[in-house]
PDB file of C-alpha atoms in Angstrom:
ATOM      1  CA  MET A   1     -23.096 -16.545  24.635  1.00 41.00           C
ATOM      2  CA  ASP A   2     -25.587 -14.179  23.370  1.00 43.00           C
ATOM      3  CA  PRO A   3     -27.178 -15.526  20.358  1.00 43.00           C
ATOM      4  CA  LYS A   4     -26.665 -12.715  18.305  1.00 40.00           C
ATOM      5  CA  ILE A   5     -23.083 -12.525  19.023  1.00 40.00           C
ATOM      6  CA  ALA A   6     -22.858 -16.283  18.207  1.00 42.00           C
ATOM      7  CA  LYS A   7     -24.847 -15.734  14.953  1.00 45.00           C
ATOM      8  CA  ALA A   8     -22.571 -12.602  13.982  1.00 43.00           C
ATOM      9  CA  ASP A   9     -19.497 -14.928  14.484  1.00 51.00           C
ATOM     10  CA  GLU A  10     -20.746 -17.788  12.233  1.00 55.00           C
ATOM     11  CA  ASN A  11     -21.344 -14.855   9.793  1.00 52.00           C
ATOM     12  CA  LEU A  12     -17.723 -13.602  10.073  1.00 54.00           C
ATOM     13  CA  GLN A  13     -16.163 -16.721  10.070  1.00 56.00           C
ATOM     14  CA  LYS A  14     -17.831 -17.511   6.441  1.00 58.00           C
ATOM     15  CA  ILE A  15     -16.160 -14.545   5.056  1.00 62.00           C
ATOM     16  CA  ILE A  16     -12.422 -16.106   5.624  1.00 56.00           C
ATOM     17  CA  SER A  17     -13.348 -19.819   5.557  1.00 50.00           C
ATOM     18  CA  LYS A  18     -15.492 -20.357   2.426  1.00 47.00           C
ATOM     19  CA  LYS A  19     -13.629 -21.844  -0.624  1.00 42.00           C
ATOM     20  CA  ARG A  20     -10.447 -21.692   1.650  1.00 42.00           C
ATOM     21  CA  LYS A  21      -8.216 -24.711   2.952  1.00 42.00           C
ATOM     22  CA  LYS A  22      -6.300 -23.467   6.025  1.00 47.00           C
ATOM     23  CA  SER A  23      -2.837 -24.278   6.325  1.00 44.00           C
ATOM     24  CA  VAL A  24      -0.631 -23.853   9.626  1.00 41.00           C
ATOM     25  CA  GLU A  25       0.607 -20.481   8.156  1.00 45.00           C
ATOM     26  CA  ASP A  26      -3.166 -19.309   7.144  1.00 48.00           C
ATOM     27  CA  ARG A  27      -4.181 -20.018  11.128  1.00 47.00           C
ATOM     28  CA  ARG A  28      -0.849 -18.238  12.382  1.00 47.00           C
ATOM     29  CA  VAL A  29      -1.319 -14.905  10.168  1.00 49.00           C
ATOM     30  CA  GLY A  30      -5.292 -15.279  11.187  1.00 54.00           C
ATOM     31  CA  SER A  31      -4.596 -14.975  14.777  1.00 53.00           C
ATOM     32  CA  GLU A  32      -2.854 -12.252  14.376  1.00 61.00           C
ATOM     33  CA  ILE A  33      -4.850  -9.808  12.077  1.00 76.00           C
ATOM     34  CA  PHE A  34      -8.647 -11.090  12.551  1.00 79.00           C
ATOM     35  CA  ASP A  35      -9.586  -9.611  15.797  1.00 81.00           C
ATOM     36  CA  ARG A  36     -13.159  -9.057  16.589  1.00 84.00           C
ATOM     37  CA  GLN A  37     -13.132  -5.494  15.373  1.00 87.00           C
ATOM     38  CA  THR A  38     -11.427  -6.513  12.344  1.00 89.00           C
ATOM     39  CA  LEU A  39     -13.864  -9.255  11.489  1.00 90.00           C
ATOM     40  CA  GLU A  40     -16.769  -6.799  11.961  1.00 91.00           C
ATOM     41  CA  THR A  41     -15.484  -4.676   9.467  1.00 93.00           C
ATOM     42  CA  LEU A  42     -14.626  -7.331   6.856  1.00 93.00           C
ATOM     43  CA  TYR A  43     -18.212  -8.298   7.429  1.00 92.00           C
ATOM     44  CA  LYS A  44     -19.626  -4.854   7.073  1.00 94.00           C
ATOM     45  CA  LEU A  45     -17.680  -4.484   3.627  1.00 94.00           C
ATOM     46  CA  ALA A  46     -18.832  -7.950   2.588  1.00 93.00           C
ATOM     47  CA  ASN A  47     -22.547  -6.793   3.339  1.00 92.00           C
ATOM     48  CA  GLN A  48     -22.017  -3.795   1.544  1.00 93.00           C
ATOM     49  CA  GLY A  49     -21.121  -5.662  -1.788  1.00 92.00           C
ATOM     50  CA  TYR A  50     -17.521  -5.132  -1.965  1.00 94.00           C
ATOM     51  CA  MET A  51     -16.433  -8.841  -1.583  1.00 92.00           C
ATOM     52  CA  ASP A  52     -17.942 -12.103  -0.568  1.00 91.00           C
ATOM     53  CA  VAL A  53     -14.756 -14.233   0.434  1.00 89.00           C
ATOM     54  CA  LEU A  54     -11.225 -13.823   1.363  1.00 89.00           C
ATOM     55  CA  ASN A  55      -8.882 -16.505  -0.174  1.00 84.00           C
ATOM     56  CA  GLY A  56      -5.479 -16.310   0.718  1.00 82.00           C
ATOM     57  CA  ALA A  57      -2.369 -14.019   1.115  1.00 88.00           C
ATOM     58  CA  ILE A  58      -0.940 -11.614  -1.602  1.00 91.00           C
ATOM     59  CA  SER A  59       1.651 -10.139   0.869  1.00 89.00           C
ATOM     60  CA  THR A  60       2.477 -10.479   4.449  1.00 84.00           C
ATOM     61  CA  GLY A  61       4.500  -7.394   6.192  1.00 78.00           C
ATOM     62  CA  LYS A  62       5.387  -6.418   9.735  1.00 76.00           C
ATOM     63  CA  GLU A  63       2.149  -3.971   9.909  1.00 83.00           C
ATOM     64  CA  ALA A  64      -0.126  -5.088   7.570  1.00 88.00           C
ATOM     65  CA  ASN A  65      -1.225  -8.266   5.378  1.00 91.00           C
ATOM     66  CA  VAL A  66      -2.570  -7.961   1.637  1.00 94.00           C
ATOM     67  CA  LEU A  67      -5.059 -10.552   1.197  1.00 94.00           C
ATOM     68  CA  LYS A  68      -7.221 -11.588  -1.934  1.00 94.00           C
ATOM     69  CA  GLY A  69     -11.072 -10.878  -1.753  1.00 94.00           C
ATOM     70  CA  ILE A  70     -13.224 -12.399  -4.236  1.00 92.00           C
ATOM     71  CA  LYS A  71     -16.648 -11.306  -5.592  1.00 89.00           C
ATOM     72  CA  ASP A  72     -18.990 -13.079  -7.724  1.00 83.00           C
ATOM     73  CA  GLU A  73     -20.362 -11.054 -10.429  1.00 79.00           C
ATOM     74  CA  ASP A  74     -22.741 -12.746 -12.576  1.00 77.00           C
ATOM     75  CA  GLY A  75     -21.096 -16.136 -11.928  1.00 75.00           C
ATOM     76  CA  LYS A  76     -17.675 -14.801 -12.789  1.00 83.00           C
ATOM     77  CA  ASP A  77     -14.789 -14.345 -10.000  1.00 86.00           C
ATOM     78  CA  THR A  78     -13.263 -10.848  -9.899  1.00 91.00           C
ATOM     79  CA  HIS A  79     -10.722 -10.148  -7.497  1.00 94.00           C
ATOM     80  CA  VAL A  80      -9.705  -6.923  -5.207  1.00 96.00           C
ATOM     81  CA  ALA A  81      -6.930  -6.330  -2.731  1.00 96.00           C
ATOM     82  CA  VAL A  82      -7.693  -6.324   0.807  1.00 96.00           C
ATOM     83  CA  LYS A  83      -4.941  -4.533   3.178  1.00 96.00           C
ATOM     84  CA  ILE A  84      -5.469  -5.090   7.065  1.00 94.00           C
ATOM     85  CA  TYR A  85      -3.486  -3.310   9.263  1.00 90.00           C
ATOM     86  CA  ARG A  86      -2.605  -5.127  12.496  1.00 84.00           C
ATOM     87  CA  ILE A  87      -3.146  -3.415  15.387  1.00 70.00           C
ATOM     88  CA  ALA A  88      -0.569  -5.524  17.575  1.00 61.00           C
ATOM     89  CA  THR A  89       2.626  -5.225  15.484  1.00 57.00           C
ATOM     90  CA  SER A  90       1.996  -1.693  13.949  1.00 62.00           C
ATOM     91  CA  ASP A  91       4.964   1.131  14.629  1.00 65.00           C
ATOM     92  CA  PHE A  92       2.726   3.553  16.181  1.00 64.00           C
ATOM     93  CA  LYS A  93       6.081   6.055  16.455  1.00 71.00           C
ATOM     94  CA  LYS A  94       6.589   5.731  12.897  1.00 74.00           C
ATOM     95  CA  MET A  95       3.016   6.315  12.249  1.00 74.00           C
ATOM     96  CA  GLN A  96       3.129   9.460  14.231  1.00 72.00           C
ATOM     97  CA  TYR A  97       6.209  10.485  12.605  1.00 71.00           C
ATOM     98  CA  TYR A  98       4.880  10.800   9.034  1.00 74.00           C
ATOM     99  CA  ILE A  99       1.107  12.091   9.833  1.00 75.00           C
ATOM    100  CA  GLN A 100       2.558  15.022  12.413  1.00 73.00           C
ATOM    101  CA  GLY A 101       2.848  17.855  10.251  1.00 69.00           C
ATOM    102  CA  ASP A 102       0.398  16.801   7.838  1.00 74.00           C
ATOM    103  CA  PRO A 103      -2.093  19.374   7.250  1.00 69.00           C
ATOM    104  CA  ARG A 104      -4.594  16.958   6.393  1.00 74.00           C
ATOM    105  CA  PHE A 105      -4.757  15.475   9.730  1.00 70.00           C
ATOM    106  CA  ASN A 106      -5.044  16.984  13.449  1.00 66.00           C
ATOM    107  CA  ILE A 107      -4.259  13.981  15.456  1.00 63.00           C
ATOM    108  CA  LYS A 108      -4.444  14.686  19.208  1.00 61.00           C
ATOM    109  CA  SER A 109      -5.247  11.208  20.584  1.00 61.00           C
ATOM    110  CA  ASN A 110      -2.672   8.599  21.281  1.00 69.00           C
ATOM    111  CA  ASN A 111      -5.368   5.814  20.823  1.00 75.00           C
ATOM    112  CA  LYS A 112      -3.480   3.027  18.843  1.00 78.00           C
ATOM    113  CA  ARG A 113      -6.655   1.944  17.223  1.00 79.00           C
ATOM    114  CA  GLN A 114      -7.567   5.544  16.249  1.00 81.00           C
ATOM    115  CA  LEU A 115      -4.119   6.164  15.008  1.00 82.00           C
ATOM    116  CA  ILE A 116      -4.435   3.194  12.559  1.00 85.00           C
ATOM    117  CA  ASN A 117      -7.600   4.157  11.452  1.00 86.00           C
ATOM    118  CA  ASN A 118      -6.165   7.514  10.248  1.00 86.00           C
ATOM    119  CA  TRP A 119      -3.393   5.623   8.821  1.00 89.00           C
ATOM    120  CA  VAL A 120      -5.654   3.584   6.302  1.00 93.00           C
ATOM    121  CA  ASN A 121      -7.158   6.686   5.579  1.00 93.00           C
ATOM    122  CA  LYS A 122      -4.267   8.729   4.907  1.00 93.00           C
ATOM    123  CA  GLU A 123      -3.076   5.570   2.586  1.00 95.00           C
ATOM    124  CA  PHE A 124      -6.730   6.047   0.840  1.00 97.00           C
ATOM    125  CA  ARG A 125      -6.106   9.908   0.271  1.00 96.00           C
ATOM    126  CA  ASN A 126      -2.605   9.438  -0.851  1.00 96.00           C
ATOM    127  CA  LEU A 127      -3.796   6.778  -3.370  1.00 98.00           C
ATOM    128  CA  ASN A 128      -6.927   8.950  -4.618  1.00 98.00           C
ATOM    129  CA  ARG A 129      -4.658  11.966  -5.196  1.00 97.00           C
ATOM    130  CA  ALA A 130      -2.338   9.870  -7.159  1.00 98.00           C
ATOM    131  CA  TYR A 131      -5.069   7.675  -8.941  1.00 98.00           C
ATOM    132  CA  ASP A 132      -6.771  11.408 -10.096  1.00 98.00           C
ATOM    133  CA  VAL A 133      -3.728  12.429 -12.049  1.00 98.00           C
ATOM    134  CA  LYS A 134      -3.123   9.334 -13.628  1.00 98.00           C
ATOM    135  CA  VAL A 135      -0.307   7.938 -11.695  1.00 98.00           C
ATOM    136  CA  SER A 136       0.139   4.059 -11.946  1.00 98.00           C
ATOM    137  CA  VAL A 137      -1.156   3.004  -8.714  1.00 98.00           C
ATOM    138  CA  PRO A 138      -3.856   0.413  -7.922  1.00 98.00           C
ATOM    139  CA  LYS A 139      -7.343   2.341  -7.823  1.00 98.00           C
ATOM    140  CA  PRO A 140      -8.682   2.905  -4.256  1.00 98.00           C
ATOM    141  CA  ILE A 141     -11.793   1.452  -3.447  1.00 97.00           C
ATOM    142  CA  ILE A 142     -12.835   2.090   0.013  1.00 97.00           C
ATOM    143  CA  ALA A 143     -11.211   2.565   3.703  1.00 97.00           C
ATOM    144  CA  LEU A 144     -13.179   1.172   6.503  1.00 96.00           C
ATOM    145  CA  ASN A 145     -11.275   1.446  10.113  1.00 94.00           C
ATOM    146  CA  ASN A 146      -8.126  -0.539   9.707  1.00 93.00           C
ATOM    147  CA  VAL A 147      -9.263  -2.249   6.483  1.00 96.00           C
ATOM    148  CA  LEU A 148      -8.103  -0.682   2.975  1.00 97.00           C
ATOM    149  CA  LEU A 149     -10.068  -2.392  -0.331  1.00 98.00           C
ATOM    150  CA  LEU A 150      -8.005  -1.634  -3.530  1.00 97.00           C
ATOM    151  CA  GLU A 151      -7.704  -2.499  -6.944  1.00 97.00           C
ATOM    152  CA  PHE A 152      -6.304  -6.119  -7.500  1.00 97.00           C
ATOM    153  CA  ILE A 153      -3.027  -5.785  -9.463  1.00 97.00           C
ATOM    154  CA  GLY A 154      -2.597  -9.491 -11.404  1.00 95.00           C
ATOM    155  CA  ASP A 155      -4.039 -11.460 -13.944  1.00 93.00           C
ATOM    156  CA  GLU A 156      -7.427 -12.539 -14.216  1.00 87.00           C
ATOM    157  CA  ASP A 157      -6.754 -16.025 -12.832  1.00 87.00           C
ATOM    158  CA  GLY A 158      -6.066 -14.193  -9.267  1.00 89.00           C
ATOM    159  CA  ASN A 159      -2.355 -14.460  -9.783  1.00 93.00           C
ATOM    160  CA  PRO A 160      -1.023 -11.110  -8.300  1.00 96.00           C
ATOM    161  CA  ALA A 161       1.658  -9.226  -9.836  1.00 97.00           C
ATOM    162  CA  GLN A 162       5.308  -9.726  -8.371  1.00 97.00           C
ATOM    163  CA  THR A 163       7.517  -6.815  -6.900  1.00 97.00           C
ATOM    164  CA  VAL A 164      10.302  -5.501  -8.801  1.00 98.00           C
ATOM    165  CA  LYS A 165      12.602  -7.301  -5.837  1.00 96.00           C
ATOM    166  CA  ASN A 166      11.154 -10.566  -7.051  1.00 96.00           C
ATOM    167  CA  GLN A 167      10.590  -9.991 -10.647  1.00 97.00           C
ATOM    168  CA  LYS A 168      13.662  -8.135 -12.579  1.00 97.00           C
ATOM    169  CA  PRO A 169      12.173  -6.289 -15.474  1.00 98.00           C
ATOM    170  CA  ALA A 170      13.395  -7.631 -19.049  1.00 97.00           C
ATOM    171  CA  ASP A 171      14.670  -4.329 -19.814  1.00 98.00           C
ATOM    172  CA  VAL A 172      16.243  -2.446 -16.720  1.00 98.00           C
ATOM    173  CA  ASP A 173      16.814   1.081 -18.211  1.00 98.00           C
ATOM    174  CA  ASP A 174      13.022   0.823 -19.999  1.00 98.00           C
ATOM    175  CA  PHE A 175      11.441   0.040 -16.887  1.00 98.00           C
ATOM    176  CA  LEU A 176      13.054   2.554 -14.657  1.00 98.00           C
ATOM    177  CA  ASP A 177      12.377   5.392 -17.142  1.00 98.00           C
ATOM    178  CA  LYS A 178       8.918   4.379 -16.913  1.00 98.00           C
ATOM    179  CA  LEU A 179       9.016   4.681 -13.466  1.00 98.00           C
ATOM    180  CA  LEU A 180      10.506   7.899 -13.221  1.00 98.00           C
ATOM    181  CA  PHE A 181       7.649   9.375 -15.599  1.00 98.00           C
ATOM    182  CA  GLU A 182       5.265   7.755 -12.993  1.00 98.00           C
ATOM    183  CA  MET A 183       7.359   9.312  -9.822  1.00 98.00           C
ATOM    184  CA  LYS A 184       7.292  12.687 -11.719  1.00 98.00           C
ATOM    185  CA  LYS A 185       3.483  12.612 -11.757  1.00 98.00           C
ATOM    186  CA  PHE A 186       3.425  11.568  -8.217  1.00 98.00           C
ATOM    187  CA  ILE A 187       5.699  14.225  -7.171  1.00 97.00           C
ATOM    188  CA  ASN A 188       4.514  17.391  -9.420  1.00 97.00           C
ATOM    189  CA  ASP A 189       0.755  16.709 -10.244  1.00 98.00           C
ATOM    190  CA  ALA A 190      -0.154  14.648  -6.528  1.00 98.00           C
ATOM    191  CA  ASN A 191       2.274  16.993  -5.048  1.00 96.00           C
ATOM    192  CA  LEU A 192       3.181  13.646  -2.735  1.00 97.00           C
ATOM    193  CA  ILE A 193       6.670  12.272  -2.041  1.00 97.00           C
ATOM    194  CA  HIS A 194       6.312   8.499  -1.519  1.00 97.00           C
ATOM    195  CA  GLY A 195       9.027   8.483   1.260  1.00 94.00           C
ATOM    196  CA  ASP A 196       9.623   4.677   1.137  1.00 93.00           C
ATOM    197  CA  LEU A 197      10.263   3.598  -2.444  1.00 97.00           C
ATOM    198  CA  SER A 198      12.141   0.884  -3.349  1.00 97.00           C
ATOM    199  CA  THR A 199      12.053  -2.321  -5.303  1.00 97.00           C
ATOM    200  CA  PHE A 200       9.869  -3.856  -2.466  1.00 95.00           C
ATOM    201  CA  ASN A 201       6.871  -1.507  -3.177  1.00 95.00           C
ATOM    202  CA  ILE A 202       7.074  -1.266  -6.913  1.00 98.00           C
ATOM    203  CA  LEU A 203       4.961  -4.104  -8.716  1.00 98.00           C
ATOM    204  CA  ASN A 204       6.137  -5.414 -12.318  1.00 98.00           C
ATOM    205  CA  LYS A 205       2.878  -5.563 -14.101  1.00 97.00           C
ATOM    206  CA  ASP A 206       3.462  -6.608 -17.753  1.00 97.00           C
ATOM    207  CA  GLU A 207       7.014  -5.051 -17.362  1.00 98.00           C
ATOM    208  CA  LYS A 208       4.932  -1.697 -16.499  1.00 98.00           C
ATOM    209  CA  PRO A 209       5.624  -0.288 -13.193  1.00 98.00           C
ATOM    210  CA  VAL A 210       2.738  -0.023 -10.269  1.00 98.00           C
ATOM    211  CA  ILE A 211       3.609   1.840  -7.201  1.00 98.00           C
ATOM    212  CA  ILE A 212       2.428   0.652  -3.850  1.00 97.00           C
ATOM    213  CA  ASP A 213       2.322   1.214  -0.234  1.00 95.00           C
ATOM    214  CA  VAL A 214       1.788   4.828  -0.076  1.00 96.00           C
ATOM    215  CA  SER A 215       0.371   5.312   3.359  1.00 92.00           C
ATOM    216  CA  GLN A 216       3.512   6.720   5.127  1.00 92.00           C
ATOM    217  CA  SER A 217       3.784   9.359   1.702  1.00 95.00           C
ATOM    218  CA  VAL A 218       3.709  12.923   2.469  1.00 94.00           C
ATOM    219  CA  VAL A 219       2.206  16.087   0.879  1.00 93.00           C
ATOM    220  CA  LYS A 220       5.276  18.293  -0.767  1.00 92.00           C
ATOM    221  CA  ASP A 221       5.206  21.109   1.767  1.00 89.00           C
ATOM    222  CA  HIS A 222       5.515  18.683   4.787  1.00 89.00           C
ATOM    223  CA  PRO A 223       8.144  19.301   7.052  1.00 88.00           C
ATOM    224  CA  ILE A 224      10.237  16.259   6.206  1.00 90.00           C
ATOM    225  CA  ALA A 225       9.337  16.219   2.352  1.00 92.00           C
ATOM    226  CA  ASN A 226      12.583  16.991   1.366  1.00 92.00           C
ATOM    227  CA  GLU A 227      14.435  14.235   3.414  1.00 91.00           C
ATOM    228  CA  LEU A 228      11.992  11.792   2.022  1.00 93.00           C
ATOM    229  CA  LEU A 229      12.542  12.696  -1.568  1.00 95.00           C
ATOM    230  CA  ILE A 230      16.241  12.544  -1.480  1.00 94.00           C
ATOM    231  CA  ARG A 231      16.068   9.055   0.376  1.00 93.00           C
ATOM    232  CA  ASP A 232      13.659   8.216  -2.685  1.00 96.00           C
ATOM    233  CA  ILE A 233      16.157   9.182  -5.226  1.00 95.00           C
ATOM    234  CA  LYS A 234      19.020   7.613  -3.713  1.00 94.00           C
ATOM    235  CA  ASN A 235      17.248   4.174  -3.205  1.00 95.00           C
ATOM    236  CA  ILE A 236      15.844   4.316  -6.835  1.00 97.00           C
ATOM    237  CA  PHE A 237      19.279   4.850  -8.030  1.00 96.00           C
ATOM    238  CA  ASN A 238      21.255   2.323  -5.980  1.00 96.00           C
ATOM    239  CA  GLU A 239      18.710  -0.477  -6.191  1.00 97.00           C
ATOM    240  CA  PHE A 240      18.416  -0.001 -10.095  1.00 97.00           C
ATOM    241  CA  LYS A 241      22.128   0.660 -10.643  1.00 96.00           C
ATOM    242  CA  LYS A 242      22.541  -3.037  -8.793  1.00 96.00           C
ATOM    243  CA  MET A 243      20.104  -4.512 -11.868  1.00 96.00           C
ATOM    244  CA  GLY A 244      22.377  -2.980 -14.423  1.00 96.00           C
ATOM    245  CA  ALA A 245      20.481   0.266 -15.115  1.00 96.00           C
ATOM    246  CA  SER A 246      22.994   2.916 -16.900  1.00 95.00           C
ATOM    247  CA  ILE A 247      21.381   6.097 -15.770  1.00 94.00           C
ATOM    248  CA  SER A 248      23.129   8.452 -13.704  1.00 93.00           C
ATOM    249  CA  ILE A 249      21.751  10.064 -10.683  1.00 91.00           C
ATOM    250  CA  GLU A 250      21.850  13.397 -11.948  1.00 91.00           C
ATOM    251  CA  GLU A 251      19.784  12.332 -15.152  1.00 95.00           C
ATOM    252  CA  ILE A 252      17.116  10.825 -12.270  1.00 95.00           C
ATOM    253  CA  LYS A 253      17.124  14.192 -10.762  1.00 93.00           C
ATOM    254  CA  GLU A 254      16.267  16.049 -14.501  1.00 94.00           C
ATOM    255  CA  LYS A 255      13.531  13.318 -15.303  1.00 96.00           C
ATOM    256  CA  LEU A 256      11.855  13.915 -11.843  1.00 96.00           C
ATOM    257  CA  GLU A 257      12.121  17.670 -12.496  1.00 94.00           C
ATOM    258  CA  VAL A 258      12.895  18.370  -8.742  1.00 92.00           C
ATOM    259  CA  ASP A 259      15.164  20.935  -7.138  1.00 84.00           C
ATOM    260  CA  VAL A 260      17.455  18.918  -4.484  1.00 79.00           C
ATOM    261  CA  ASP A 261      21.204  19.268  -3.401  1.00 76.00           C
ATOM    262  CA  LEU A 262      22.679  16.158  -5.348  1.00 66.00           C
ATOM    263  CA  GLU A 263      25.851  16.444  -2.768  1.00 71.00           C
ATOM    264  CA  THR A 264      23.121  15.942  -0.135  1.00 67.00           C
ATOM    265  CA  ILE A 265      22.091  12.844  -1.802  1.00 63.00           C
ATOM    266  CA  ASN A 266      25.452  11.336  -2.263  1.00 62.00           C
ATOM    267  CA  MET A 267      26.417  12.261   1.810  1.00 56.00           C
ATOM    268  CA  LEU A 268      23.165   9.782   2.653  1.00 51.00           C
TER     269      LEU A 268
END
C-alpha cells in the first residue's frame, strides 16, 4: 500500500475511534457510512478545527446517521451534531422529486454522489434561511460533500434532546402553540415548506420545539409546495390530537396564517 494512503487511513481512524468503545452495532453502522470519501471528508473537517472525534450515534435513519462530534476547547468538551448521508441506502428518486423544480438548484446529472452532495447543500441552505429569521432550528455550521455539521441540541453533558415522538410534552397544548409559532415563521418568514413535519422530526428541548430534518423542505413557489403544506398541517393536527391537544384544524390554519383549502386537508 502507498505509505501516504496508509498514513491517511491511520489518521482517519483516529477520528472515529479515540475515546470510543466500539460495539457490534457501532461496527455495523460504521461499515455502512464510513466509506473512503466520507472518512476523507470527516478528516478534512477535523483538520479545519470543526471537531476532534466522533463519539456515538444520536440517531440512525434509512438515509442518514447523526453522530456526536466532540471538540476540545480549552480543556472542555463541546459538542456538535454530525449528519452523514449514506450513498448506499439513500432514496435518490425521492431526492430528485424534492430538488426538481427548486429554482435554487439546477441538477442535470444523475450521478448519485453528486445528487447527495446537492441534497446536503439543500439542507444547509434551508437551515440557514430558517435560522436567519429566528426559527427554532439547529444552527448550521458547514456542509461538505455528504456531511453536514450543525448545532448539537442537548445538554452540556452531551445527552441529546429527544424527539416529541419519544418524549411527550408535559403540556401538549402549550407545546403545540409554540410549535405553530415556529412553523409560521418557517413558512412566512423563511418562505419554506417543511414537507415532512411530524413528531419524529421535532425535538423537545426543555419543553420547547426545535424543528429538524429540513433536507426535503421546498421554497413556497415550488410546484409541490401547497401539497406538502397540506400534508404538514394534517400530520401535526392528527399526531398532536392523539396526544390530547384540543386545537382544531381551522385554528391551526389561522395560527399559521396560510391560505389552504380545509376540505382538501380533510380529504387527504
